[in-house]
Coordinates of C-alpha atoms in Angstrom, one line a residue:
X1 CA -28.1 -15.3 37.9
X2 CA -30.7 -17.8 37.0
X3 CA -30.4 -19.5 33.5
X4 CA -33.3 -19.9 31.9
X5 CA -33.5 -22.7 29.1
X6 CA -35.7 -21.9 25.5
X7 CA -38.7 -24.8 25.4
X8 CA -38.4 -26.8 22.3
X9 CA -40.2 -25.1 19.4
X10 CA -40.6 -26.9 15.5
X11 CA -38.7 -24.9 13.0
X12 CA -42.1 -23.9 11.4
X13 CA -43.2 -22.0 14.3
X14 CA -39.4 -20.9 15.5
X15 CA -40.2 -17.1 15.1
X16 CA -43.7 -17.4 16.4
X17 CA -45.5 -16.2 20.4
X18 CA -46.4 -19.8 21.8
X19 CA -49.5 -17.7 23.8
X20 CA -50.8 -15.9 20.5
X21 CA -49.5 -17.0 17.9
X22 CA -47.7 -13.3 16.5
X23 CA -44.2 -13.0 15.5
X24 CA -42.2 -13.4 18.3
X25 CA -39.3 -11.1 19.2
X26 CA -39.2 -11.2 22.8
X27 CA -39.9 -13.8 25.3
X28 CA -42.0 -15.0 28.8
X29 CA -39.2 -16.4 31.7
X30 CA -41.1 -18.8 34.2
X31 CA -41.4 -19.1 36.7
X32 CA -40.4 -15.5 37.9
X33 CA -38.4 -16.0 41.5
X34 CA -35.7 -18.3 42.5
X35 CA -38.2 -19.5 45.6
X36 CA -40.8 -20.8 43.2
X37 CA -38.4 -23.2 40.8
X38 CA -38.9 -26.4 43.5
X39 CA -42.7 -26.0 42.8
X40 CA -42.9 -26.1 39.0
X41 CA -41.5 -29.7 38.5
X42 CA -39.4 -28.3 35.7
X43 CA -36.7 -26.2 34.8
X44 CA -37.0 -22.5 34.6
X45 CA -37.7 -22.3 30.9
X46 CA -38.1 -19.3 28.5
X47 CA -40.7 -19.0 26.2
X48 CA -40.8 -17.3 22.6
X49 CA -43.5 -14.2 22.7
X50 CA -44.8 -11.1 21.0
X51 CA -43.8 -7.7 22.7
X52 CA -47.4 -7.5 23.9
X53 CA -47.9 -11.4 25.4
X54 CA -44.6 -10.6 27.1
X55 CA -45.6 -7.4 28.4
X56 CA -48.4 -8.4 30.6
X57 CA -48.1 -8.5 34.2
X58 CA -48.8 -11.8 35.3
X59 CA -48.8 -13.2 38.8
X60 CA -45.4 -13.3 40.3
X61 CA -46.6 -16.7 42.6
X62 CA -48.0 -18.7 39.9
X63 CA -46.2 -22.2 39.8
X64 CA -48.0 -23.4 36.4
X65 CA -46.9 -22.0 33.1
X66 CA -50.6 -23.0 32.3
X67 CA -51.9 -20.3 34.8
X68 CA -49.2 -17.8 33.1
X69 CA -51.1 -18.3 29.9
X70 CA -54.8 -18.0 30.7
X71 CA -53.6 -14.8 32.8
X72 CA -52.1 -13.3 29.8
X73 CA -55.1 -14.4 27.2
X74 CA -57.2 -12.8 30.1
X75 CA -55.3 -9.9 29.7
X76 CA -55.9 -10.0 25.5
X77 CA -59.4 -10.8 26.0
X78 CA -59.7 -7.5 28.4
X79 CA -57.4 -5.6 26.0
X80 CA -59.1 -6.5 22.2
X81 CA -63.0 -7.0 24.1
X82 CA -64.4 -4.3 21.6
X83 CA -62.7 -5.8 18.9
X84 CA -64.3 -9.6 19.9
X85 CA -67.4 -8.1 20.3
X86 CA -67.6 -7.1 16.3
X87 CA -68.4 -10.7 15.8
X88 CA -71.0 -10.7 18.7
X89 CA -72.9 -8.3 17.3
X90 CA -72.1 -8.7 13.8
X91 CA -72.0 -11.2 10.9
X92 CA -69.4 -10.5 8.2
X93 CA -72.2 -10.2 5.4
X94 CA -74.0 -8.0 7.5
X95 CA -70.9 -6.1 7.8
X96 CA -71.0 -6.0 4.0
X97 CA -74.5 -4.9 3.4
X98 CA -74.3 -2.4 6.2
X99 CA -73.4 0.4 3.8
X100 CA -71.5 2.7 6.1
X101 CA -70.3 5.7 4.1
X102 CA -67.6 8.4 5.4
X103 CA -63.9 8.2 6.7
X104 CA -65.0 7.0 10.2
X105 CA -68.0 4.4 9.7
X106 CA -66.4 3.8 6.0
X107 CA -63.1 2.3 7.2
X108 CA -65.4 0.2 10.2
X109 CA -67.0 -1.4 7.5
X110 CA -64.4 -2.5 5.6
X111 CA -61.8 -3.3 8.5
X112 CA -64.0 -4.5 11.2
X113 CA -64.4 -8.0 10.3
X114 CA -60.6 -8.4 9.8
X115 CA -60.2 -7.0 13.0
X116 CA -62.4 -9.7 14.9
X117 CA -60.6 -12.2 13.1
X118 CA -57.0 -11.5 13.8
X119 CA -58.1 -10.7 17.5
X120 CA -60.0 -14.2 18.2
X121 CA -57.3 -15.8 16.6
X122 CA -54.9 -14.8 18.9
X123 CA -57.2 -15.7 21.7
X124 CA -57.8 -19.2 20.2
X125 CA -54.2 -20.0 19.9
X126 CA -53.3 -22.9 21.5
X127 CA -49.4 -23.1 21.1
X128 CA -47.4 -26.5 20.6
X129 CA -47.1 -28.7 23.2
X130 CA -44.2 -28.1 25.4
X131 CA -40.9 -29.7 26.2
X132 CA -37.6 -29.0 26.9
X133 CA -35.2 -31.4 25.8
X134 CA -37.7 -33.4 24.3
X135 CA -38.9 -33.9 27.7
X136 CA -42.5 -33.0 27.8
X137 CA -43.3 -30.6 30.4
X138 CA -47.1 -30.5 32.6
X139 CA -50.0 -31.5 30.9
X140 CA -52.8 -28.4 30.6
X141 CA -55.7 -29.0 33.3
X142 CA -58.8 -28.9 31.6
X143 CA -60.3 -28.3 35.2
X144 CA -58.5 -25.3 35.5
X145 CA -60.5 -21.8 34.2
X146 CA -63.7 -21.6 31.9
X147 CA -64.2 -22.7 28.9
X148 CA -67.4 -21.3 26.2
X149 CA -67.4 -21.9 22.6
X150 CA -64.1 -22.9 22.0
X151 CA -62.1 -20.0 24.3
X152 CA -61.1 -20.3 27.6
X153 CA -61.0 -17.9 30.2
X154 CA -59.4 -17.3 33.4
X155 CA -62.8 -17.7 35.2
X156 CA -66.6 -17.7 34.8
X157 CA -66.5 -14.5 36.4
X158 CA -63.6 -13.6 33.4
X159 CA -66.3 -14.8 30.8
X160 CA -68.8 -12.0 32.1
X161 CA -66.4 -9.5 32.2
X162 CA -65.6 -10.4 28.6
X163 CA -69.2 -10.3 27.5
X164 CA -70.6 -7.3 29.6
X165 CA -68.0 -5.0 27.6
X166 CA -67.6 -6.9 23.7
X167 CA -71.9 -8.0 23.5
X168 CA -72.8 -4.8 25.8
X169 CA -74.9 -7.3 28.6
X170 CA -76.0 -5.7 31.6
X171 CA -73.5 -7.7 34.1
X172 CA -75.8 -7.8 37.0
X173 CA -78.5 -9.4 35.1
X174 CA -75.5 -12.0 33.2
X175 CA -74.4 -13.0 36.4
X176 CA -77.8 -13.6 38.4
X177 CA -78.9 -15.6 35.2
X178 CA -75.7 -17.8 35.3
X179 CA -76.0 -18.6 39.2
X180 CA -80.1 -19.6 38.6
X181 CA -79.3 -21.8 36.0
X182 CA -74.9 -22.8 36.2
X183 CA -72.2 -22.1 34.1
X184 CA -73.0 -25.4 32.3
X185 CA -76.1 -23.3 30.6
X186 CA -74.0 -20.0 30.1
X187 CA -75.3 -19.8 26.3
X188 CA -78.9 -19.5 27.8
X189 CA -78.1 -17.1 30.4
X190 CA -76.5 -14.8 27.8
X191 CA -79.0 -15.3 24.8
X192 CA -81.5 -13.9 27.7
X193 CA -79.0 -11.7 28.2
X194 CA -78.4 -9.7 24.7
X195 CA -81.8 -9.8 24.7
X196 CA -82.1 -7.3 27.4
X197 CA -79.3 -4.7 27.6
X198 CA -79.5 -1.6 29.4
X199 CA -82.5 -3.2 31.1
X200 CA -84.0 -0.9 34.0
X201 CA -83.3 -2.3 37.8
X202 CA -87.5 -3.0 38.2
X203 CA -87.0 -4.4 34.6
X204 CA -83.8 -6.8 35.7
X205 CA -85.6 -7.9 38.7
X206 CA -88.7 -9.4 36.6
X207 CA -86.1 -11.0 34.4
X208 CA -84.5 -12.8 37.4
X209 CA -88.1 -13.5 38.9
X210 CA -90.0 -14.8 35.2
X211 CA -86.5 -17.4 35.1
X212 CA -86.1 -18.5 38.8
X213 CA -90.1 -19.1 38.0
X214 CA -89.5 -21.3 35.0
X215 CA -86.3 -23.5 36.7
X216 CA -88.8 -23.9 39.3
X217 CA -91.5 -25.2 37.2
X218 CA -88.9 -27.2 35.0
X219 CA -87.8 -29.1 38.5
X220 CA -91.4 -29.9 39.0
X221 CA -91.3 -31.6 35.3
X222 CA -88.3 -33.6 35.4
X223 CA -89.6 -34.7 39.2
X224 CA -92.6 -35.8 38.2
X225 CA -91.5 -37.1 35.0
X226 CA -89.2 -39.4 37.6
X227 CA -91.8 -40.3 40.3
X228 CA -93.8 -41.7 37.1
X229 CA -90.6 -44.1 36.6
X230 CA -91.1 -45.5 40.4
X231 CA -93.5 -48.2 41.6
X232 CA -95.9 -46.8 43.7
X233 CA -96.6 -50.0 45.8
X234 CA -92.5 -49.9 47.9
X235 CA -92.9 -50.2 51.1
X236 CA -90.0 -48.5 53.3
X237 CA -88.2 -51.4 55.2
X238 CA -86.6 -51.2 58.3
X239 CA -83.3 -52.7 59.4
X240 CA -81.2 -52.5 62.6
X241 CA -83.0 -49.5 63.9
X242 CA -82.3 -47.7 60.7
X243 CA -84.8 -47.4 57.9
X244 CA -85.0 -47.4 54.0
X245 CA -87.4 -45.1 52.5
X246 CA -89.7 -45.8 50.1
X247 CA -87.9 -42.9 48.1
X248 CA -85.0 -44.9 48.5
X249 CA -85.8 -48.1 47.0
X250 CA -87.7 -46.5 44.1
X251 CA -84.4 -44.6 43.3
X252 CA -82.4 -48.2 43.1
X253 CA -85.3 -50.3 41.7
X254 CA -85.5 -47.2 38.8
X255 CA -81.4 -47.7 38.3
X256 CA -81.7 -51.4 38.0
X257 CA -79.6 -51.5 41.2
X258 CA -79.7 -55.1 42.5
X259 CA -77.1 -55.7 45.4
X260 CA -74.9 -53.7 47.7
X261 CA -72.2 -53.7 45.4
X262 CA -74.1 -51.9 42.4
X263 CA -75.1 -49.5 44.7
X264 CA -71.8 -48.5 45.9
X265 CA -70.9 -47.9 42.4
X266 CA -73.8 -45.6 42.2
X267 CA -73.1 -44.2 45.7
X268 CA -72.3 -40.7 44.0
X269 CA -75.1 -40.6 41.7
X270 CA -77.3 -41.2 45.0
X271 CA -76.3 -38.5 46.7
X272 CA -76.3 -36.0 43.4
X273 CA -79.8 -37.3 42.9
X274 CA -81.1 -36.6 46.4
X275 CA -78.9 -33.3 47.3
X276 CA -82.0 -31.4 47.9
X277 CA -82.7 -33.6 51.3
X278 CA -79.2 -31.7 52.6
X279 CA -76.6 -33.7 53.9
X280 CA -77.2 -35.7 57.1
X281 CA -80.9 -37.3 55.4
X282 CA -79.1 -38.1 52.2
X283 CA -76.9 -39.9 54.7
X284 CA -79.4 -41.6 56.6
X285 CA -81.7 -42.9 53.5
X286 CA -78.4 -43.9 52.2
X287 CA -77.6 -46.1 54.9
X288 CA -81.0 -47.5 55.6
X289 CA -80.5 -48.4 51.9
X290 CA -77.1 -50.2 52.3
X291 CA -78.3 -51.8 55.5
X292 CA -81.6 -53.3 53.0
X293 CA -78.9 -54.7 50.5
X294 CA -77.4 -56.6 52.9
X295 CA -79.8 -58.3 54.8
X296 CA -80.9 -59.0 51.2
X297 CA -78.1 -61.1 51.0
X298 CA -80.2 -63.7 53.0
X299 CA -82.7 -65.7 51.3
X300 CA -84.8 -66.8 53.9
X301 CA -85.1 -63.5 55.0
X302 CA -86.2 -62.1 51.5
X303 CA -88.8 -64.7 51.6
X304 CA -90.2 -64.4 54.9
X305 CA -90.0 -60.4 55.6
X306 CA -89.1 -58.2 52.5
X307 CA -92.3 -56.6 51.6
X308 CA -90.2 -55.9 48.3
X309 CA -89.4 -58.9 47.5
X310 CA -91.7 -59.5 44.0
X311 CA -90.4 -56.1 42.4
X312 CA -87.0 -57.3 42.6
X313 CA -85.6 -59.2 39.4
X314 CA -85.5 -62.6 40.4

């Protein structure tokens, strides 16, 4: 029978669920099979949790307690998502002035707000960090999930899910929103969003068109705001059969790169900066680039053939 071994936990929190942050009366075993204990890094280890925390049905292959506990705050997010959404649609004065009357709306007014606040506390609960023998186990990866003003959730997909039933979004519409403009801008895409719920299908697709429209015409802003940092006069130079396009030198002359070593620091940045060219002429601009640097190197030749040579510092 396996032996599972209780994580360290301070006296102050001994009776408390490390996922929620309830009183604590049963607890979380990971991992779950016998086949899985070589690929943790740890011993199996036991974790204090609330009857509900431990309840959820988790994975059986997951091999970080990390991806135990986003599954189960997935799970409480799903669970309390009406409860959440009080406080997306709701301020706690407003909740005061709202001056609902009877047994039903009556009790809403005066127990909603409490009822957001317990459940995005238990959301929010971050748990001590954990060790077993005073032996700190895995670090969290911050890589891992999707984070949005201060709770993380399983996924981005997770996050929609979330919002579509606490705010009332139209998910179709959340979701096109957040692939025109990335999850980094998700506050954007949702504040369009609650804007328009229950939003008609003719309706949703002029949404999608009047923003796809508008990141257009933003890129054509920040391009030309860029092309006015460049020097018109580059010439493109070629090298060895391969060439460096005037695109090319602008781009390193604008990032103050000045020899082949800078610009293999940069080399990411390069290639972020010019994705739109697609792979293989990102490549080639890159290397006519490199191939500039070096015969750069050589003095004589600067003076005698770079057509370049007075816009570089000196």
């Amino acid at each position: 029978m396996t032996q599972y071994s209780y994580i360290d936990i301070p006296f102050n929190l001994r009776h408390t669920c490390w996922f929620c942050g309830e009183p604590s009366n049963h607890c979380v075993e990971f991992p779950k099979t016998a086949s899985l204990f070589a690929k943790v890094g740890h011993a199996p280890i036991a974790l204090p949790a609330c009857k509900e925390c431990a309840s959820v049905k988790y994975a059986k292959d997951l091999t970080s307690i990390w991806a135990v506990r986003d599954q189960i705050k997935h799970a409480l997010i799903d669970k309390y998502a009406k409860h959440l959404g009080i406080g997306e649609n709701w301020t706690e004065q407003e909740l005061i002035d709202s001056e609902f009357t009877g047994s039903t709306l009556g009790g809403f007014g005066r127990s909603a707000w409490k009822m957001y606040q317990i459940a995005k506390q238990r959301v929010e609960y971050q748990g001590w960090p954990l060790s077993l023998d005073n032996i700190a186990i895995e670090a969290y990866d911050e890589t891992s999930g999707f984070e949005f003003e201060g709770t993380r959730y399983a996924s981005i997909h997770s996050c929609i899910d979330y919002f579509t039933k606490a705010a009332g979004v139209d998910k179709e519409l959340l979701s096109e929103l957040v692939n025109i403009v990335s999850s980094e801008r998700f506050s954007y895409a949702l504040r369009i969003a609650k804007l328009n719920k229950n939003v008609s299908n003719t309706k949703r697709l002029a949404i999608v068109d009047e923003v796809l429209l508008q990141e257009s015409e933003q890129q054509e802003i920040l391009l030309e705001q860029a092309n006015a940092m460049f020097n018109p006069n580059i010439e493109e130079v070629s090298v060895a059969g391969s060439t460096a396009p005037v695109f090319a030198i602008q781009w390193a002359l604008a990032n103050k790169v000045e020899d082949l070593a800078q610009l293999c620091a940069l080399e990411d940045d390069y290639f972020d900066y010019f994705e739109h060219l697609g792979g293989p002429a990102a490549f080639m601009s890159y290397n006519g680039l490199q191939l500039y640097f070096e015969v750069r190197q050589n003095a004589e030749w600067v003076e005698q053939s770079d057509p370049n040579k007075q816009y570089w510092p000196s």
